[in-house]
Each structure stands twice: as C-alpha cells, then as structure tokens.
Coordinates of C-alpha atoms in Angstrom, one line a residue:
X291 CA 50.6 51.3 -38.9
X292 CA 52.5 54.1 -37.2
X293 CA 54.7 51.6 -34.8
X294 CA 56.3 54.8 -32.7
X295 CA 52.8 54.8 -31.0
X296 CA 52.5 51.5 -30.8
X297 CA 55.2 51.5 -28.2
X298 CA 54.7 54.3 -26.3
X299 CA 54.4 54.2 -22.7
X300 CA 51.3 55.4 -20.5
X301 CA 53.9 58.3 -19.7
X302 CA 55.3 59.0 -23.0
X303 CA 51.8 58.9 -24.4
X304 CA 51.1 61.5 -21.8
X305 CA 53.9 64.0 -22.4
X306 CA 54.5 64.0 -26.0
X307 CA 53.0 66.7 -28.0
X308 CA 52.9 66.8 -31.7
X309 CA 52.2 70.1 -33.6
X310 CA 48.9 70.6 -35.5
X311 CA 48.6 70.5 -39.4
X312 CA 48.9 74.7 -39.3
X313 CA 52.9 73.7 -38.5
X314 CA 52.1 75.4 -35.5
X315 CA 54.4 73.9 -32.7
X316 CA 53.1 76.4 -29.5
X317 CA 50.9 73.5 -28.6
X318 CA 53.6 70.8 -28.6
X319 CA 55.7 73.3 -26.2
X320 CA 53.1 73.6 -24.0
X321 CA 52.4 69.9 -24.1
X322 CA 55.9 69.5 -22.9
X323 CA 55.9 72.2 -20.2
X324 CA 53.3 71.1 -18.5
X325 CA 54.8 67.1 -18.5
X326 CA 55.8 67.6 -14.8
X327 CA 52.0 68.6 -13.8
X328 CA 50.9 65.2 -15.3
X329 CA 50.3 63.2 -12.3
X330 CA 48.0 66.0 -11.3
X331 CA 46.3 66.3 -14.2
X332 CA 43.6 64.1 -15.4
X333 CA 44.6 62.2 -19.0
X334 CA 42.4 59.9 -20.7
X335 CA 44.1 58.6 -23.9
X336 CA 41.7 56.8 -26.8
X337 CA 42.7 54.2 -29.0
X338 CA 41.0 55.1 -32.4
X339 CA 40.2 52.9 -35.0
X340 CA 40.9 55.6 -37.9
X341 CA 41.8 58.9 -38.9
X342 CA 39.0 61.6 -39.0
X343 CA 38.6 62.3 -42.7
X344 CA 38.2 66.3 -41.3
X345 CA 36.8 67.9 -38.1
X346 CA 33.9 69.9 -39.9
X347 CA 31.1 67.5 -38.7
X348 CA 28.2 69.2 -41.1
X349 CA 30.3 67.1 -44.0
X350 CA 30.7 63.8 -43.1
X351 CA 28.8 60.3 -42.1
X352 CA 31.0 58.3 -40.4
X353 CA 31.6 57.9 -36.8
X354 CA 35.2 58.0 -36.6
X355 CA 34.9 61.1 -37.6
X356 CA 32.0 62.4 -35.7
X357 CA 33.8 60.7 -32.8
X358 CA 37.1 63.0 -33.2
X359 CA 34.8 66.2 -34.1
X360 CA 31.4 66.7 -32.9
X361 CA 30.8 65.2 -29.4
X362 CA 34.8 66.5 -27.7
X363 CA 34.9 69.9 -29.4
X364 CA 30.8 71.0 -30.3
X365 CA 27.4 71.2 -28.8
X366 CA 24.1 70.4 -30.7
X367 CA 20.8 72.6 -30.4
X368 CA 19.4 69.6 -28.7
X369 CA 21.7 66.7 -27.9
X370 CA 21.3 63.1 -26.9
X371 CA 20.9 61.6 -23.2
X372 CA 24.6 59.8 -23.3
X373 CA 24.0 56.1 -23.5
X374 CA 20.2 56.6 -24.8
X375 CA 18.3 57.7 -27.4
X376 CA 16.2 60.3 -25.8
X377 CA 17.2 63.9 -26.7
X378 CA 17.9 66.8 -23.9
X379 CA 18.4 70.2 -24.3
X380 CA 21.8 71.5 -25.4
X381 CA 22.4 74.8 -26.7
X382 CA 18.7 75.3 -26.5
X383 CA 17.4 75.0 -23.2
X384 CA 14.1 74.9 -24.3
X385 CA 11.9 74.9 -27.3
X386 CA 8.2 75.1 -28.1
X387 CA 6.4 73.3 -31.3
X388 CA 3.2 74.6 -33.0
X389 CA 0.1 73.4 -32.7
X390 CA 0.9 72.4 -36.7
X391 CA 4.2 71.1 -36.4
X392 CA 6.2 73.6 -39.0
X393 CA 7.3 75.7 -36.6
X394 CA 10.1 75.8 -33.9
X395 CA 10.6 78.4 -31.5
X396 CA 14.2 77.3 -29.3
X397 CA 15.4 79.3 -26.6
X398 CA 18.5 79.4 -26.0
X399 CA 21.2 79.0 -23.6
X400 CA 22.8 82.3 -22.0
X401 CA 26.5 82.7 -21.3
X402 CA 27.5 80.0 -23.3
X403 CA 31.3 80.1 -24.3
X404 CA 33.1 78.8 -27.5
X405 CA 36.8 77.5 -27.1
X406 CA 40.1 79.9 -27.1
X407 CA 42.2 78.3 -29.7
X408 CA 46.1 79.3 -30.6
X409 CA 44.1 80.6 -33.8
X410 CA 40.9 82.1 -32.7
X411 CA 39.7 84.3 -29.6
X412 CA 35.8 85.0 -29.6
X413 CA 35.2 88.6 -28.6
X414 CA 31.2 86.9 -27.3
X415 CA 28.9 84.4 -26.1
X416 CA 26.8 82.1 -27.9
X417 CA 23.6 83.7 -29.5
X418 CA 21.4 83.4 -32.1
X419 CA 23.6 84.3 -34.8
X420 CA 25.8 81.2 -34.4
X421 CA 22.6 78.5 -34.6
X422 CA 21.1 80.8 -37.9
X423 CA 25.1 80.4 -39.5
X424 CA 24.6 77.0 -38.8
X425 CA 21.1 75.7 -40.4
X426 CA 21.4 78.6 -43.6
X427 CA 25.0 76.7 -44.2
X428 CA 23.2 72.7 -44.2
X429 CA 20.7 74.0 -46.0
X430 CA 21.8 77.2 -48.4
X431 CA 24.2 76.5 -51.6
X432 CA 24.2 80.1 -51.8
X433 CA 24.7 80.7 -48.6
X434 CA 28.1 83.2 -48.7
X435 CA 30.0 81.2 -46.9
X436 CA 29.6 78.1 -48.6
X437 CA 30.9 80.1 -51.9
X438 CA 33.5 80.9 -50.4
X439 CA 34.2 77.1 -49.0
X440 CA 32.2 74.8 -51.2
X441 CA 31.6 71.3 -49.3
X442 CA 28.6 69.0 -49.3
X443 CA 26.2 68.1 -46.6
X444 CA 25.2 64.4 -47.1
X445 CA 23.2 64.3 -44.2
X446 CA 21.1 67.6 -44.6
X447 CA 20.6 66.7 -47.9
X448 CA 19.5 63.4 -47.3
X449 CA 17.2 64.4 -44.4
X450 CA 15.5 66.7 -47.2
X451 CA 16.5 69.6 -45.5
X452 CA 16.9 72.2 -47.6
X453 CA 13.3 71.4 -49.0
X454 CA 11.3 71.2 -45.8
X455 CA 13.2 74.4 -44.0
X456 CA 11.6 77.7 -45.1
X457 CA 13.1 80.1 -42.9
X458 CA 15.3 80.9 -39.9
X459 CA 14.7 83.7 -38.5
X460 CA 16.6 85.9 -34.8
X461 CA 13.9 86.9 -33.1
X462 CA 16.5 88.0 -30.7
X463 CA 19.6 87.8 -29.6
X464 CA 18.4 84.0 -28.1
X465 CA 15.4 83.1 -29.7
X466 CA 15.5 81.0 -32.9
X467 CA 12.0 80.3 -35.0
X468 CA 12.6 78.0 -37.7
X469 CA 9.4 77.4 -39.7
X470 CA 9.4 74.4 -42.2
X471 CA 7.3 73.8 -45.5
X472 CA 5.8 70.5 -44.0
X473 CA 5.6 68.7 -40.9
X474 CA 8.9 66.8 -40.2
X475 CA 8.1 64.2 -37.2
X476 CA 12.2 63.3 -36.5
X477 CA 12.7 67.0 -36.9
X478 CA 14.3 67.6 -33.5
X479 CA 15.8 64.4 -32.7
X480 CA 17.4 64.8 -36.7
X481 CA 18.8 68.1 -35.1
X482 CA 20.5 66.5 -32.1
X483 CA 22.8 64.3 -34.9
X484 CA 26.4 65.6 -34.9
X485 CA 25.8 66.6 -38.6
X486 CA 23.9 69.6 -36.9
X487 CA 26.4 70.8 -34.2
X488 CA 26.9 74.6 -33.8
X489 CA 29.6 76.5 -35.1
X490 CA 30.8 79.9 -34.2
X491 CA 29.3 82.7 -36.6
X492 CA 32.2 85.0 -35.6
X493 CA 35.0 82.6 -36.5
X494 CA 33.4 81.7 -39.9
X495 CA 33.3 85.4 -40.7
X496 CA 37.4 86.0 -39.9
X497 CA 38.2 83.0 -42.0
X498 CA 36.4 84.5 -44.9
X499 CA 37.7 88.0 -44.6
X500 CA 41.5 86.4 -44.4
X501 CA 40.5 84.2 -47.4
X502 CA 40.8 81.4 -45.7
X503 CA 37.5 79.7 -45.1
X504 CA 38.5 76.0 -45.9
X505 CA 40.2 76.0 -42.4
X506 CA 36.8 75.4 -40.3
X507 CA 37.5 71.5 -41.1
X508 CA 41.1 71.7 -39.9
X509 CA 40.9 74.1 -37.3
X510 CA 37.4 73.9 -35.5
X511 CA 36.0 75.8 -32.5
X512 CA 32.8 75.0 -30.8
X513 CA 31.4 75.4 -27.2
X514 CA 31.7 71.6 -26.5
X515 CA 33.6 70.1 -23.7
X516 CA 37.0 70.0 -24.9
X517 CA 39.5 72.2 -27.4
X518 CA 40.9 71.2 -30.0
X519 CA 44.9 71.8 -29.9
X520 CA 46.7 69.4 -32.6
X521 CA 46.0 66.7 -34.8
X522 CA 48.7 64.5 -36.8
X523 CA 47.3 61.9 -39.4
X524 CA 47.5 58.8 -39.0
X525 CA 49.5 59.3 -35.8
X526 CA 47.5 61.7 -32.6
X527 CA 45.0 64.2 -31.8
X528 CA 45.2 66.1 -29.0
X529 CA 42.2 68.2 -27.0
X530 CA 42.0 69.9 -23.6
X531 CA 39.7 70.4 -21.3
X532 CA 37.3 73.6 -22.1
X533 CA 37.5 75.6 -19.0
X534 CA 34.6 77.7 -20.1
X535 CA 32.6 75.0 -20.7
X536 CA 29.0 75.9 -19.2
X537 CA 28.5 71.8 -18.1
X538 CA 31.5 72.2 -16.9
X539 CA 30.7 69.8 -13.6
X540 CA 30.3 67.1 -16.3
X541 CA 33.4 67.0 -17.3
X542 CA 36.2 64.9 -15.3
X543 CA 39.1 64.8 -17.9
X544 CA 41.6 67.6 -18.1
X545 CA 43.8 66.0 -21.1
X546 CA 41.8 63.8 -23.8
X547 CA 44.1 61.8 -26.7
X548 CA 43.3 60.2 -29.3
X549 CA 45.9 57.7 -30.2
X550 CA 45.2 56.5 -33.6
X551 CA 45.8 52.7 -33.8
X552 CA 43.9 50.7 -36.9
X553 CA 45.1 47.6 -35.7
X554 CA 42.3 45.6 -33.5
X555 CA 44.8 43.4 -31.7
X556 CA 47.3 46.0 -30.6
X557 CA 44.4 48.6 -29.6
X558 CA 43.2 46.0 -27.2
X559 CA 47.3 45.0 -26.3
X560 CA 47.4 48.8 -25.4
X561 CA 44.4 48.9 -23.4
X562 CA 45.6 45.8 -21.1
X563 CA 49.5 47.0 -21.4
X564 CA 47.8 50.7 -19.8
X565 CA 48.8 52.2 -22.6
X566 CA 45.8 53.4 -23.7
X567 CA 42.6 53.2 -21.3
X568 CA 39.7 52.9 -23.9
X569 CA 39.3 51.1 -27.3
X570 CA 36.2 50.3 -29.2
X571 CA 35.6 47.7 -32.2
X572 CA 37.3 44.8 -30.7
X573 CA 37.0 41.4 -32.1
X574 CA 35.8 38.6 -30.0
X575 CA 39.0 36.7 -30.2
X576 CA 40.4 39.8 -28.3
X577 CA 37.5 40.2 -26.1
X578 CA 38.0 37.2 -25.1
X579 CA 41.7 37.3 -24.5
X580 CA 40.8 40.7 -22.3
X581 CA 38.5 38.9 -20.0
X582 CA 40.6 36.0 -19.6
X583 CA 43.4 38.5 -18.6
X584 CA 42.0 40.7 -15.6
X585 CA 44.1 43.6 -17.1
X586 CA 40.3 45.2 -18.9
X587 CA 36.8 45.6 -18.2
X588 CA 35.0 44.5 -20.8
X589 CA 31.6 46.4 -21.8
X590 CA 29.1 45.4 -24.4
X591 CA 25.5 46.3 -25.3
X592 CA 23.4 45.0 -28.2
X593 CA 24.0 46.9 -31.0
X594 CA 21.5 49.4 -32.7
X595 CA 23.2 48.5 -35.9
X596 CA 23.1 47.3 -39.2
X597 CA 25.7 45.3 -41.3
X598 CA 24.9 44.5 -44.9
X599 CA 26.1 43.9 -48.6
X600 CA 24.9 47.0 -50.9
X601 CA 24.4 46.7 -54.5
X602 CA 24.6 49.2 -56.7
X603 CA 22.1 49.7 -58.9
X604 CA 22.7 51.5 -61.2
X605 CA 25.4 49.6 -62.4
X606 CA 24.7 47.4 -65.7
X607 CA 25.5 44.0 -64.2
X608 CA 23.2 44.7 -61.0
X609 CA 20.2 46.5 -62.7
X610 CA 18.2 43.2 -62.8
X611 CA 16.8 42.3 -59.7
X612 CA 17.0 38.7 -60.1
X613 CA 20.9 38.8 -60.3
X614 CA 20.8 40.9 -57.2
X615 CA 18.6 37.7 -55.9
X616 CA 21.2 35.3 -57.2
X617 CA 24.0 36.8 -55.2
X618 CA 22.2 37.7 -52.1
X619 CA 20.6 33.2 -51.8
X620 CA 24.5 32.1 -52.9
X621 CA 26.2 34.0 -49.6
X622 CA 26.5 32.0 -46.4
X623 CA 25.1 33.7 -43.8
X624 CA 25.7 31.5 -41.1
X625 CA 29.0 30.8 -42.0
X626 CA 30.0 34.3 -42.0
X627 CA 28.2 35.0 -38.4
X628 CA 30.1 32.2 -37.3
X629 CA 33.5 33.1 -38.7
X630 CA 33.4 37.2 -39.2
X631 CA 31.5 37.6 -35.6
X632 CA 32.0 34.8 -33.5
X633 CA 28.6 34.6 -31.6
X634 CA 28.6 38.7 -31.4
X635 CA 25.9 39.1 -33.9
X636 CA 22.8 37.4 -35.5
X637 CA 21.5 37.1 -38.8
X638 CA 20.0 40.5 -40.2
X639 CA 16.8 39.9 -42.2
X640 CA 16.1 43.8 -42.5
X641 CA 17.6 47.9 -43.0
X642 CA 17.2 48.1 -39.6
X643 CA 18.1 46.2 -36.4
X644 CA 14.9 44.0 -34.3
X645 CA 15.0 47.2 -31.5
X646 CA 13.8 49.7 -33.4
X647 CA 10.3 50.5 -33.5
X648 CA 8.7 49.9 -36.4
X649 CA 10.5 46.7 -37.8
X650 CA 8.9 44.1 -39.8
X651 CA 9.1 40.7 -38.0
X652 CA 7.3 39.2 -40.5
X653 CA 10.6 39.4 -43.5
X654 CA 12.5 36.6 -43.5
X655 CA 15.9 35.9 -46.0
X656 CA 15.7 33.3 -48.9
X657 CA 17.2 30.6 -48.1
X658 CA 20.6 29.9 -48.9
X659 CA 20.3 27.9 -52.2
X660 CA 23.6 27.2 -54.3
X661 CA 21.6 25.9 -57.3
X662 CA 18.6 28.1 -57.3
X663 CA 21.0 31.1 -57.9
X664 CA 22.3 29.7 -60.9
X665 CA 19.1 29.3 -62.2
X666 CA 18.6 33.0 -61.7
X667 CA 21.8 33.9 -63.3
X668 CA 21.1 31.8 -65.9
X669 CA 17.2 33.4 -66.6
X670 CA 18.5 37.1 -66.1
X671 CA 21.3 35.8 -68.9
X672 CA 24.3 37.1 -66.4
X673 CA 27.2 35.1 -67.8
X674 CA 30.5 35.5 -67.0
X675 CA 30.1 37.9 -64.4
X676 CA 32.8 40.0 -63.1
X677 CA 32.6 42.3 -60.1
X678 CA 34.3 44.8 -57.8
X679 CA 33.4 44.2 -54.2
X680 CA 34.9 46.7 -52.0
X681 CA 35.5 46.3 -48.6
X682 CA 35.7 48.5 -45.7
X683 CA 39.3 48.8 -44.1
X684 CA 38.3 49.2 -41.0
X685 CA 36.9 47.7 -38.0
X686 CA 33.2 49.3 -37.2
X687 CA 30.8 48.4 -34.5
X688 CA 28.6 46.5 -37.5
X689 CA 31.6 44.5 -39.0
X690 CA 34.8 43.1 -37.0
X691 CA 36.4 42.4 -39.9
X692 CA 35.4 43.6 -43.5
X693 CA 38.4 41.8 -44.9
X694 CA 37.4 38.6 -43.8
X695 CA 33.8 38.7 -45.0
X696 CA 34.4 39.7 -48.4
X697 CA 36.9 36.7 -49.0
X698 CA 33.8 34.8 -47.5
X699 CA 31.6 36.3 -50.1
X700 CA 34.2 35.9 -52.9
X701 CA 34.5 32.7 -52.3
X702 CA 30.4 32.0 -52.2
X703 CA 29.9 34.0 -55.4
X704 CA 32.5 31.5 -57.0
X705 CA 30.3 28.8 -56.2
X706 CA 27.8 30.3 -59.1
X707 CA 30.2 31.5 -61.5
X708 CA 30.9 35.1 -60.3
X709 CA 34.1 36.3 -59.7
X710 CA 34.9 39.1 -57.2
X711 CA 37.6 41.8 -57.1
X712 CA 38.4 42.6 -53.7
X713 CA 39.1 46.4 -53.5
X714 CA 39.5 48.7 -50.4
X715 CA 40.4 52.4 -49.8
X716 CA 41.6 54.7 -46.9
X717 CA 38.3 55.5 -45.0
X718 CA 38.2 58.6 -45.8
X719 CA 38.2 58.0 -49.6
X720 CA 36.4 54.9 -49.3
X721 CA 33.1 56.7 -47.6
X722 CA 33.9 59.7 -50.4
X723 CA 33.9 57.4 -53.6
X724 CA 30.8 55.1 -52.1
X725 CA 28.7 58.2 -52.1
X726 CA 29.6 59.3 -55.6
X727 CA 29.0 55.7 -56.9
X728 CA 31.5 54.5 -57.9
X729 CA 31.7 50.6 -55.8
X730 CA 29.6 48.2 -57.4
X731 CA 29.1 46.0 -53.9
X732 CA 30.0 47.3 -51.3
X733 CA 30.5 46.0 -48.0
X734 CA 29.0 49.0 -45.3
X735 CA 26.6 49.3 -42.5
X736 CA 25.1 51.9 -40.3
X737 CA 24.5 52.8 -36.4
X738 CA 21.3 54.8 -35.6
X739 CA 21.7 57.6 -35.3
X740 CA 18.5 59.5 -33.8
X741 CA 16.1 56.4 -32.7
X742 CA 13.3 57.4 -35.7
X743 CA 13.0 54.6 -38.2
X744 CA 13.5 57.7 -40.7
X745 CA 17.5 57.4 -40.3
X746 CA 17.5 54.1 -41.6
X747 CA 15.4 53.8 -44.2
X748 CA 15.0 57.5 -45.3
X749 CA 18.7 58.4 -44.9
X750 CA 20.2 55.2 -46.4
X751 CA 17.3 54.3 -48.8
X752 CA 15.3 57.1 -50.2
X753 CA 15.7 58.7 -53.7
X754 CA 17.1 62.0 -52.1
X755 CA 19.7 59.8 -50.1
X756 CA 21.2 58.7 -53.9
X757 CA 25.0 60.9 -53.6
X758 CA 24.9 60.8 -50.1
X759 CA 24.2 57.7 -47.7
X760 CA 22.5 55.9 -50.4
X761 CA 25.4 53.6 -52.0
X762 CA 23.2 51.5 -54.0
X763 CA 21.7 54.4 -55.8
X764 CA 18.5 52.4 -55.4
X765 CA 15.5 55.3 -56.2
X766 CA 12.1 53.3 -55.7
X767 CA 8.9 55.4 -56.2
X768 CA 6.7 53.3 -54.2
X769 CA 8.8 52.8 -51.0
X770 CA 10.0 56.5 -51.0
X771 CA 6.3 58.2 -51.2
X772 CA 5.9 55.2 -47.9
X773 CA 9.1 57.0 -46.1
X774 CA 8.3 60.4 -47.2
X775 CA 4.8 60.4 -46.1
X776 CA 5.5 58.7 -42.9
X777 CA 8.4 61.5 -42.2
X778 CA 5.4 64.3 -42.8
X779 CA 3.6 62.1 -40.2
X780 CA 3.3 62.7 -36.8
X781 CA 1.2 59.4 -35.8
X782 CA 3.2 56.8 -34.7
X783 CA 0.5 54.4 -36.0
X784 CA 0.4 55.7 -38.6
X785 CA 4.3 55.7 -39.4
X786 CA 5.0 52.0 -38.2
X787 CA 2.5 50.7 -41.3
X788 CA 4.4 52.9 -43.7
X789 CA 7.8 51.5 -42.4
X790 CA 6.7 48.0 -42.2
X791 CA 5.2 48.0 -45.9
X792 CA 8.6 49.8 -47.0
X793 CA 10.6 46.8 -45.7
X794 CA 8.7 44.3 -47.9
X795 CA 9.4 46.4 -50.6
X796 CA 13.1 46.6 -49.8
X797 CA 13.6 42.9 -49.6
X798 CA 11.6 42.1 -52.9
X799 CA 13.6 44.1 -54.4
X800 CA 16.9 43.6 -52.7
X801 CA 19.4 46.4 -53.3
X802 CA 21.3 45.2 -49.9
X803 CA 21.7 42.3 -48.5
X804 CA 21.7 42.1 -45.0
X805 CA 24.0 40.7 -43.2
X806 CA 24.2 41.0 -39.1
X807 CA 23.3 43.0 -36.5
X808 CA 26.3 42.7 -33.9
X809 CA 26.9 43.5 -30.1
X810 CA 29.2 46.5 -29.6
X811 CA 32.0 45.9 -27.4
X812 CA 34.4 48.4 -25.7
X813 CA 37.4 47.7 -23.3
X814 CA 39.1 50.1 -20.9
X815 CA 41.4 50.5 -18.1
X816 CA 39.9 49.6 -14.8
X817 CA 40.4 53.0 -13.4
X818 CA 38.1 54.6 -16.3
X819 CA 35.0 55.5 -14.2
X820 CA 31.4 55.7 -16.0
X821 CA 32.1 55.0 -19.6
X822 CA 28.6 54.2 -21.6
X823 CA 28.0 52.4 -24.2
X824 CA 26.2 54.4 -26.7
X825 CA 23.3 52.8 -28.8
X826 CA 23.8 55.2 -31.1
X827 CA 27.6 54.5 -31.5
X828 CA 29.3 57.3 -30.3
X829 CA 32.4 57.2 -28.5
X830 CA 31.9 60.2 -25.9
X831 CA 33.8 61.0 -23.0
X832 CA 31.6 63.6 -21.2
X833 CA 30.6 62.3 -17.7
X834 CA 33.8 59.9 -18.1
X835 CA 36.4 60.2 -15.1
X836 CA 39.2 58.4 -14.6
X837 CA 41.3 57.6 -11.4

C-alpha cells in the first residue's frame, strides 16, 4: 500500500508527475509545467485495483492489465461497441468473408496515426505492414522479432491460432487477406480482444536494430486514444491525450491517471473524498456506504462473469475425479454468496454465466453433503490430505474478496479431513505461475471476453488452453473434439448442442467448481459524464467526459 497516494489531493494528484521506468524525468517536467494549465485541462484520475504485469497486451490475460495497455494506448482490427458485445470496425473499416469462411479480406483505415512518445517518432501512417507485424508475431515462434524478444502468447495459442492461420498476406499498402486452414466461426470477434491490438511495425524494427526489443512491453506505442508517458509500480501511470487520434471527437479527456490503489475501501474513500473520480471492484459493504453518502454515483450491471474453484489435475492428490467430487459437495455455496458477495452474485452451476448463449440450464450442483464427501474420500482412499489453495490477491469483478472465500473453503474442507494451505502471490506472478501449473486449487475466474461461448469453454477448457488459461490442466478428448468442432462451425444450431453437451461433460467430471456469477459495480465522481459499464469487463475511458 503506497500511503503517499493515498493522501493526495484532487490537485496534487493532478500536478505530480513521476518519471517512467526508462529514468527518464522529461515527462515529470512537463507534468509540472503545465500544473498552472490544469483547470483548463480535462483530468480524469482512475483508481486501479493493481499493477499492470507489462503494457505489451499480446502477452497477457488479465484485465488489469489490458485495462492499463490495450484500450488507452492501442486500437484493434475490429474493436468492440463500448458497453456491448457487438464488434465495429477499428483499424479496419471494413472487411469481406468468403463464401467458405477461411478467408478475410480487411480494408483498412487511411491516415491513421500512432502516438509521438519521448522515445519514438513514426516517420508514417498506419498500413498494412503494422496489422501483418502483428498476427505473424501471435502466431510465428520464428517470427524474427520474437527471437530477438521471446514472450508467450496465452491467448493466440489458446485460440489455436497458429494452427488455423495459414497466411497473411499485403495486398497493398491497406488491404490485409488472411486465409485460415479451417473455418473459425469467433474468428473476428476473437480479433477484436485486446490480446490482438496493433502495434507499430516501424517501432518494433528500431528496437531490434538498437538491441533492444524487450522494451515494447515497457514502452508501448499504438494509434489508440491516449499516449503513454510514465508508469511507476505500484504507485502511477500517467497517459495523455493522442492529439492525432483519427476518433479524435470521441475523446473528452485531455490527462488520464491511473492511481494504483489495491485497497477496496480506500479506492472507494478516494472516489467520495474526489480524489479519484472512478474505481471498479468495490465490495457491497462500500457500495453501500457510497450510496448512503451522496458523494458517488453508483453503476452496476450483471456481470458476464464467472467465479469458480479450479483443480488441478494433473496433480496426484486431484487426479481422481471422485476426490475432486468430495471437495467440490463439502464447500458452502450459499454461505460464501452470502458472506464473500453480499446479495451481488448467485450460485454458478456452469463455465459460463446464464447470459450467454448457449448455456445449459438443465446442470445443476450436487448438493452440499458433509457426509457424502467423506464417503468419497474414503472410496477414492484420499487420507490425510494436504493441499495448497491459492488465492487471488486482488479484488476482480468475479470475486470481492479472494481472501475471504478461501478461509471459507479452508474451513469447509476441514469439515472432511482436508487441510488447506492458504497461499497468494503478486498478480502478476500469481497469473504467471497458475499458467505454468504450479497451484493445486486455485481460486480464479474469468470475464467474457468476445460474447462466443468459444472464450469460455475453449479458452479456459480445451486441451490447447493447458499452459495458458487452462489452470486445471484438465485435457478431455470428448469435450474438446465438442469445442473444437463447434469453433469450425458456423451454425449456431449447430454450436449451442455442442456447447450444451460439453457442459455436462465438465460438471461430471468436475475440474472447477463453480462458484458465482456476480454483478459488476463501479463508482465515480458525479461530474464523470457517460461512463459504461462494460460486459466484457473493461475499464475504458473513450466517450468518457468529465465536467
């Protein structure tokens, strides 16, 4: 808890400028020149839940860090309507599909410019060069640049990416054809995630010619909205406004902060104190507190998310499915809705929440059932079982309070003669060691990302998800060729039987439990004009204004 920041005042907040990572400080001294033009300017500061583990978004899963990257500083190919889940075009203005559905010819958006940075002046526009850098580096291990900066794509890879994309090829300086090996139905609404966002060709190519190609996840440029200008862990990040920015009429904010606060109750102190005039992840308590105090408008929307209990299994202990039954009919369900959410969320019976198309309405849970899990201990011989249960140390729109709902389930699994370690990490390293194995149970959950019923149960479920999204390392033959076919498909029909038989799959053979689906909350200032919720979790401030 950095509690210098904590104390700042709306106009200390505004005026303080912190150098970036580089050591940099020309940023900071412009900050502070310009602190007698800040009544005129437009600032809208952001309580954050978290550090961004980087600000490369092609490398990472989490939305803190999506939230700090991709939507203030890039643009996607296609992008999402904000507040829905219908794409629109973005740096394609237009594309066509082929009669067979393998190949995609975009056309794409003229005079489009990327940011000027302290660290990087583009000599041109946008063009084709900069999508074809982008989709041969998600998909490509020996793509140059990625020699040159090794990093790994969890959600390319888990998509299947590199297998379905055969080639990208210019047709001209803005025309893109990508053909694919198979029909991909989420195809384009897969390339409006922030995973995909354009980067600049040209700025990729001077970091590899001065050797120093690691620095496009520390010092990004895109064509989005804002430009990046200093980030200090733990502590600030700092953007401008873009004013090359080809929506430009869409953008209201002239200053946009990032205060990073991991503290719940003081984000939402800060928000009613003025001190910071958005903040996400609150927990009821403090939503209520914020009502009751006139100082915050409170928004909510029902989540499009998924909280749950993941069991890895490939670990020995977890490998039989009837001790993974045991442990999932011995938690409390109701008492943790009651005590971790607080009437913001309901029971979760499947991967994926009731308002997504193609859920099974038909699963229910096993009922909670002290005795009857001992009885499976006892006939999968589990005695004396020991395990690490990790917990997230954060607050997320699918989990208020990680902390409190692993001491919950610690204290169920007692009841049956488990004992749990309670373990947690930084984020960062948290999300990093989940997707490399290493938790045995681990609390996590997911937002959706695209709308497609592919992002939850292909990307967290499938065998090519294992090392990425996939924390249980579950790798079922007969519910993937059900995913994968359906992905191949493009009748809805069609895909909805797939996806329903895949849940009843899942829960037989239960590598998560599920937990709730929650409502998503944000405060802010009363001056901050038309903030949206986004179903897909994102925390953008295109459109936004503030008085």
């Amino acid at each position: 808890m950095q509690t210098p920041f904590f104390k700042l005042t709306l106009l200390a907040a505004l005026t303080l400028g912190v150098s970036a990572c580089s050591g940099d400080n020309k940023t900071a001294d412009k900050t502070a020149d310009a602190g007698s033009d800040a009544k005129a300017a437009k600032t809208l500061i952001y309580c954050s839940e978290g550090s961004p583990a980087g600000f490369d978004p092609a490398q990472y899963t989490a939305g803190t860090d999506f939230d700090a990257s991709a939507y203030p500083i890039f643009n996607g190919i296609v992008q999402f309507k904000r507040g829905e889940t219908e794409i629109e075009p973005g740096l394609a203005e237009s594309w066509e599909i082929s009669e067979d559905g393998k190949t995609y010819t975009l056309n794409l958006r003229k005079g489009v410019k990327f940011g000027k940075t302290d660290y990087f002046t583009p000599t041109r526009d946008f063009n084709a060069d900069d999508i074809i850098f982008t989709i041969e580096r998600l998909t490509d291990t020996g793509f140059a640049f990625n020699k040159d900066y090794p990093a790994e794509f969890p959600y390319s890879v888990g998509m299947g990416l590199p297998d379905i994309i055969d080639k990208v090829e210019k047709v001209d300086d803005y025309t893109v054809k990508i053909t694919l090996t198979e029909t991909n139905a989420p195809f384009l609404q897969n390339l409006a995630m922030p995973f995909a966002y354009v980067h600049s060709a040209e700025y990729a190519k001077q970091l590899q010619d001065a050797g120093n190609a690691a620095d496009l996840n520390t010092k990004p440029v895109g064509t989005g909205p804002f430009v990046f200008t200093s980030y200090q862990k733990d502590a600030q990040i700092r953007y401008t406004k873009n004013p090359d920015y080809w929506n430009k009429d869409n953008i209201h904010i002239d200053n946009l902060v990032f205060v990073i606060t991991k503290d719940s109750a003081v984000r939402a102190q800060k928000v009613q104190a003025g001190e910071c005039n958005v903040s996400a992840y609150a927990n009821p308590s403090e939503v209520d507190s914020a009502k009751k105090s006139g100082k915050a408008n409170v928004l909510d929307d029902a989540g499009f998310n998924v909280g749950y209990l993941g069991y890895n299994t490939e670990k020995p202990d977890l490998k039989d499915v009837n001790v993974r039954r045991a442990l999932d009919m011995a938690i409390n369900k109701d008492a943790i809705i009651n005590a971790v959410y607080q009437g913001s969320g309901i029971k979760a019976s499947n991967p994926m929440p009731p308002t997504q198309w193609g859920y099974n309405d038909e699963i229910k849970d096993a009922p909670y059932d002290i005795e009857k899990a001992k009885a499976l201990l006892a006939e999968a011989g589990a005695k004396d079982l020991e395990i690490d249960l990790w917990y997230m140390p954060v607050q997320r729109p699918y989990n208020p309070n990680a902390k409190l709902m692993a001491e919950m389930i610690q204290s169920d699994w007692a009841k049956i003669g488990v004992k749990a370690k309670l373990v947690t990490y930084e984020w960062g390293e948290y999300l990093k060691r989940a997707g490399k194995g290493e938790p045995e149970a681990i609390l996590a959950g997911w937002t959706g990302d695209n709308g497609d019923p592919d992002n939850w149960l292909g990307v967290l479920l499938s065998c090519d998800a294992v090392n990425g999204n996939n924390y249980s390392r579950w790798c079922n033959a007969e519910f993937d060729k059900l995913v994968m076919d359906a992905r191949a498909n493009t009748n809805q029909d069609e895909r909805i039987a797939n996806y329903k038989q895949a849940q009843v799959i899942f829960k037989d053979q239960l590598p998560w439990t599920t937990v709730a689906n929650s409502v998503v909350t944000v405060l802010t200032t009363p001056n901050v004009k038309d903030y949206k919720i986004s179903p897909l979790g994102s925390i953008r401030f295109d459109g936004v204004d503030i008085e």
